[in-house]
Amino acid sequence: MSSTDPSSASWRSDVAQSYRSSEVRSIATVLAELEPGATSASKTMLAMRFEESIFKAASSLDDYKKTIEKRLKKLRKHYSKQQESSKGSVVDNADLTREKERLLENELIETFGAKIMYIVEKSDIGA
């Protein structure tokens, strides 16, 4: 069926906008679970695009529902695999960052420690 076929368009006109909006909210919720750092607006915009592309490509309401379900399941599965493979590197990166911060702090203390102590002693900060 082509997208210009009247029978393929009829199911789309029967779908209430409120139903599509609830699907967008559901998709945005899944995206929020997978990427909690993203803004609400960006998740909603992405969810709207995701839903619209599936709505336009679907051949029926059932196809629309199944496709959304399958793609979200695939996204969750892919994201969980990605998270598992990066867990070790996240820990390593956190340790590396802490080590870099500690080295920088030590370098700053060695370089400016006496000068900072002098300033603190001569100011109201130390009082």
C-alpha positions as a Markdown table, in Angstrom:
| # | Residue | x | y | z |
|---|---|---|---|---|
| 1 | Met | 0.0 | 0.0 | 0.0 |
| 2 | Ser | 1.3 | 3.5 | -0.8 |
| 3 | Ser | 0.9 | 6.4 | 1.5 |
| 4 | Thr | -1.5 | 8.0 | -1.1 |
| 5 | Asp | -3.8 | 5.0 | -1.1 |
| 6 | Pro | -7.1 | 6.2 | 0.5 |
| 7 | Ser | -7.5 | 3.0 | 2.5 |
| 8 | Ser | -4.1 | 3.4 | 4.2 |
| 9 | Ala | -4.9 | 7.0 | 5.1 |
| 10 | Ser | -8.3 | 6.2 | 6.6 |
| 11 | Trp | -7.0 | 4.5 | 9.7 |
| 12 | Arg | -4.8 | 7.5 | 10.4 |
| 13 | Ser | -7.7 | 9.9 | 10.4 |
| 14 | Asp | -9.5 | 7.6 | 12.9 |
| 15 | Val | -6.7 | 7.9 | 15.4 |
| 16 | Ala | -7.4 | 10.6 | 18.0 |
| 17 | Gln | -4.7 | 13.1 | 18.6 |
| 18 | Ser | -5.0 | 12.4 | 22.3 |
| 19 | Tyr | -4.0 | 8.8 | 21.7 |
| 20 | Arg | -1.0 | 9.9 | 19.7 |
| 21 | Ser | 0.0 | 12.3 | 22.5 |
| 22 | Ser | -0.2 | 9.6 | 25.0 |
| 23 | Glu | 2.1 | 7.5 | 22.8 |
| 24 | Val | 4.6 | 10.4 | 22.6 |
| 25 | Arg | 4.5 | 10.7 | 26.5 |
| 26 | Ser | 5.1 | 7.0 | 26.8 |
| 27 | Ile | 8.1 | 7.2 | 24.4 |
| 28 | Ala | 9.5 | 10.2 | 26.2 |
| 29 | Thr | 9.2 | 8.3 | 29.5 |
| 30 | Val | 11.3 | 5.4 | 28.1 |
| 31 | Leu | 13.8 | 7.9 | 26.7 |
| 32 | Ala | 14.0 | 9.5 | 30.2 |
| 33 | Glu | 14.7 | 6.1 | 31.8 |
| 34 | Leu | 17.5 | 5.5 | 29.3 |
| 35 | Glu | 19.1 | 9.0 | 29.3 |
| 36 | Pro | 18.2 | 10.8 | 32.5 |
| 37 | Gly | 20.5 | 13.7 | 31.8 |
| 38 | Ala | 18.7 | 14.9 | 28.7 |
| 39 | Thr | 16.3 | 17.8 | 29.0 |
| 40 | Ser | 12.5 | 17.2 | 29.1 |
| 41 | Ala | 12.1 | 19.3 | 26.0 |
| 42 | Ser | 14.7 | 17.3 | 24.0 |
| 43 | Lys | 13.2 | 14.0 | 25.0 |
| 44 | Thr | 9.7 | 15.2 | 24.1 |
| 45 | Met | 10.9 | 16.5 | 20.7 |
| 46 | Leu | 12.7 | 13.2 | 20.0 |
| 47 | Ala | 9.7 | 11.2 | 21.1 |
| 48 | Met | 7.5 | 13.3 | 18.7 |
| 49 | Arg | 9.8 | 12.6 | 15.8 |
| 50 | Phe | 10.0 | 9.0 | 16.6 |
| 51 | Glu | 6.2 | 8.6 | 16.9 |
| 52 | Glu | 5.5 | 10.6 | 13.7 |
| 53 | Ser | 7.9 | 8.6 | 11.6 |
| 54 | Ile | 6.3 | 5.3 | 12.8 |
| 55 | Phe | 2.8 | 6.8 | 12.3 |
| 56 | Lys | 3.6 | 7.8 | 8.7 |
| 57 | Ala | 5.2 | 4.5 | 7.8 |
| 58 | Ala | 2.6 | 2.2 | 9.5 |
| 59 | Ser | 0.1 | 0.4 | 7.3 |
| 60 | Ser | -2.5 | 0.1 | 10.1 |
| 61 | Leu | -3.1 | 1.0 | 13.7 |
| 62 | Asp | -2.0 | -2.4 | 14.8 |
| 63 | Asp | 1.2 | -2.1 | 12.8 |
| 64 | Tyr | 1.7 | 1.4 | 14.4 |
| 65 | Lys | 1.3 | -0.1 | 17.9 |
| 66 | Lys | 3.5 | -3.1 | 17.2 |
| 67 | Thr | 6.2 | -1.0 | 15.6 |
| 68 | Ile | 6.5 | 1.4 | 18.5 |
| 69 | Glu | 6.6 | -1.5 | 20.9 |
| 70 | Lys | 9.3 | -3.3 | 18.9 |
| 71 | Arg | 11.5 | -0.3 | 18.4 |
| 72 | Leu | 11.3 | 0.7 | 22.1 |
| 73 | Lys | 12.2 | -2.9 | 23.1 |
| 74 | Lys | 15.1 | -2.9 | 20.7 |
| 75 | Leu | 16.2 | 0.5 | 22.0 |
| 76 | Arg | 16.1 | -0.7 | 25.6 |
| 77 | Lys | 18.0 | -3.8 | 24.7 |
| 78 | His | 20.7 | -2.0 | 22.8 |
| 79 | Tyr | 21.0 | 0.7 | 25.5 |
| 80 | Ser | 21.4 | -2.0 | 28.3 |
| 81 | Lys | 24.1 | -3.7 | 26.3 |
| 82 | Gln | 25.9 | -0.4 | 25.8 |
| 83 | Gln | 25.6 | 0.3 | 29.5 |
| 84 | Glu | 27.0 | -3.1 | 30.4 |
| 85 | Ser | 30.0 | -2.8 | 28.1 |
| 86 | Ser | 30.8 | 0.7 | 29.4 |
| 87 | Lys | 30.5 | 0.0 | 33.1 |
| 88 | Gly | 34.2 | -0.9 | 33.5 |
| 89 | Ser | 35.3 | 2.2 | 31.6 |
| 90 | Val | 33.1 | 4.5 | 33.6 |
| 91 | Val | 34.7 | 3.2 | 36.8 |
| 92 | Asp | 38.1 | 3.6 | 35.3 |
| 93 | Asn | 37.3 | 7.1 | 34.1 |
| 94 | Ala | 36.0 | 8.1 | 37.5 |
| 95 | Asp | 39.2 | 6.8 | 39.1 |
| 96 | Leu | 41.3 | 8.6 | 36.5 |
| 97 | Thr | 39.4 | 11.9 | 37.1 |
| 98 | Arg | 39.9 | 11.7 | 40.9 |
| 99 | Glu | 43.6 | 11.0 | 40.4 |
| 100 | Lys | 44.0 | 14.0 | 38.0 |
| 101 | Glu | 42.1 | 16.2 | 40.5 |
| 102 | Arg | 44.3 | 15.0 | 43.4 |
| 103 | Leu | 47.5 | 15.7 | 41.3 |
| 104 | Leu | 46.3 | 19.1 | 40.3 |
| 105 | Glu | 45.4 | 19.9 | 44.0 |
| 106 | Asn | 48.9 | 18.8 | 45.1 |
| 107 | Glu | 50.5 | 20.8 | 42.4 |
| 108 | Leu | 48.6 | 23.9 | 43.3 |
| 109 | Ile | 49.4 | 23.5 | 47.0 |
| 110 | Glu | 53.1 | 23.1 | 46.2 |
| 111 | Thr | 53.1 | 26.1 | 43.9 |
| 112 | Phe | 50.9 | 28.5 | 45.8 |
| 113 | Gly | 50.4 | 27.1 | 49.2 |
| 114 | Ala | 52.7 | 29.5 | 51.1 |
| 115 | Lys | 51.3 | 32.5 | 49.2 |
| 116 | Ile | 47.7 | 31.5 | 49.9 |
| 117 | Met | 48.4 | 31.0 | 53.6 |
| 118 | Tyr | 50.0 | 34.5 | 53.8 |
| 119 | Ile | 46.9 | 36.0 | 52.1 |
| 120 | Val | 44.6 | 34.1 | 54.5 |
| 121 | Glu | 46.6 | 35.2 | 57.5 |
| 122 | Lys | 46.6 | 38.9 | 56.5 |
| 123 | Ser | 42.9 | 39.0 | 55.5 |
| 124 | Asp | 39.6 | 38.7 | 57.3 |
| 125 | Ile | 39.1 | 35.1 | 56.0 |
| 126 | Gly | 41.2 | 33.5 | 58.7 |
| 127 | Ala | 39.6 | 35.5 | 61.5 |
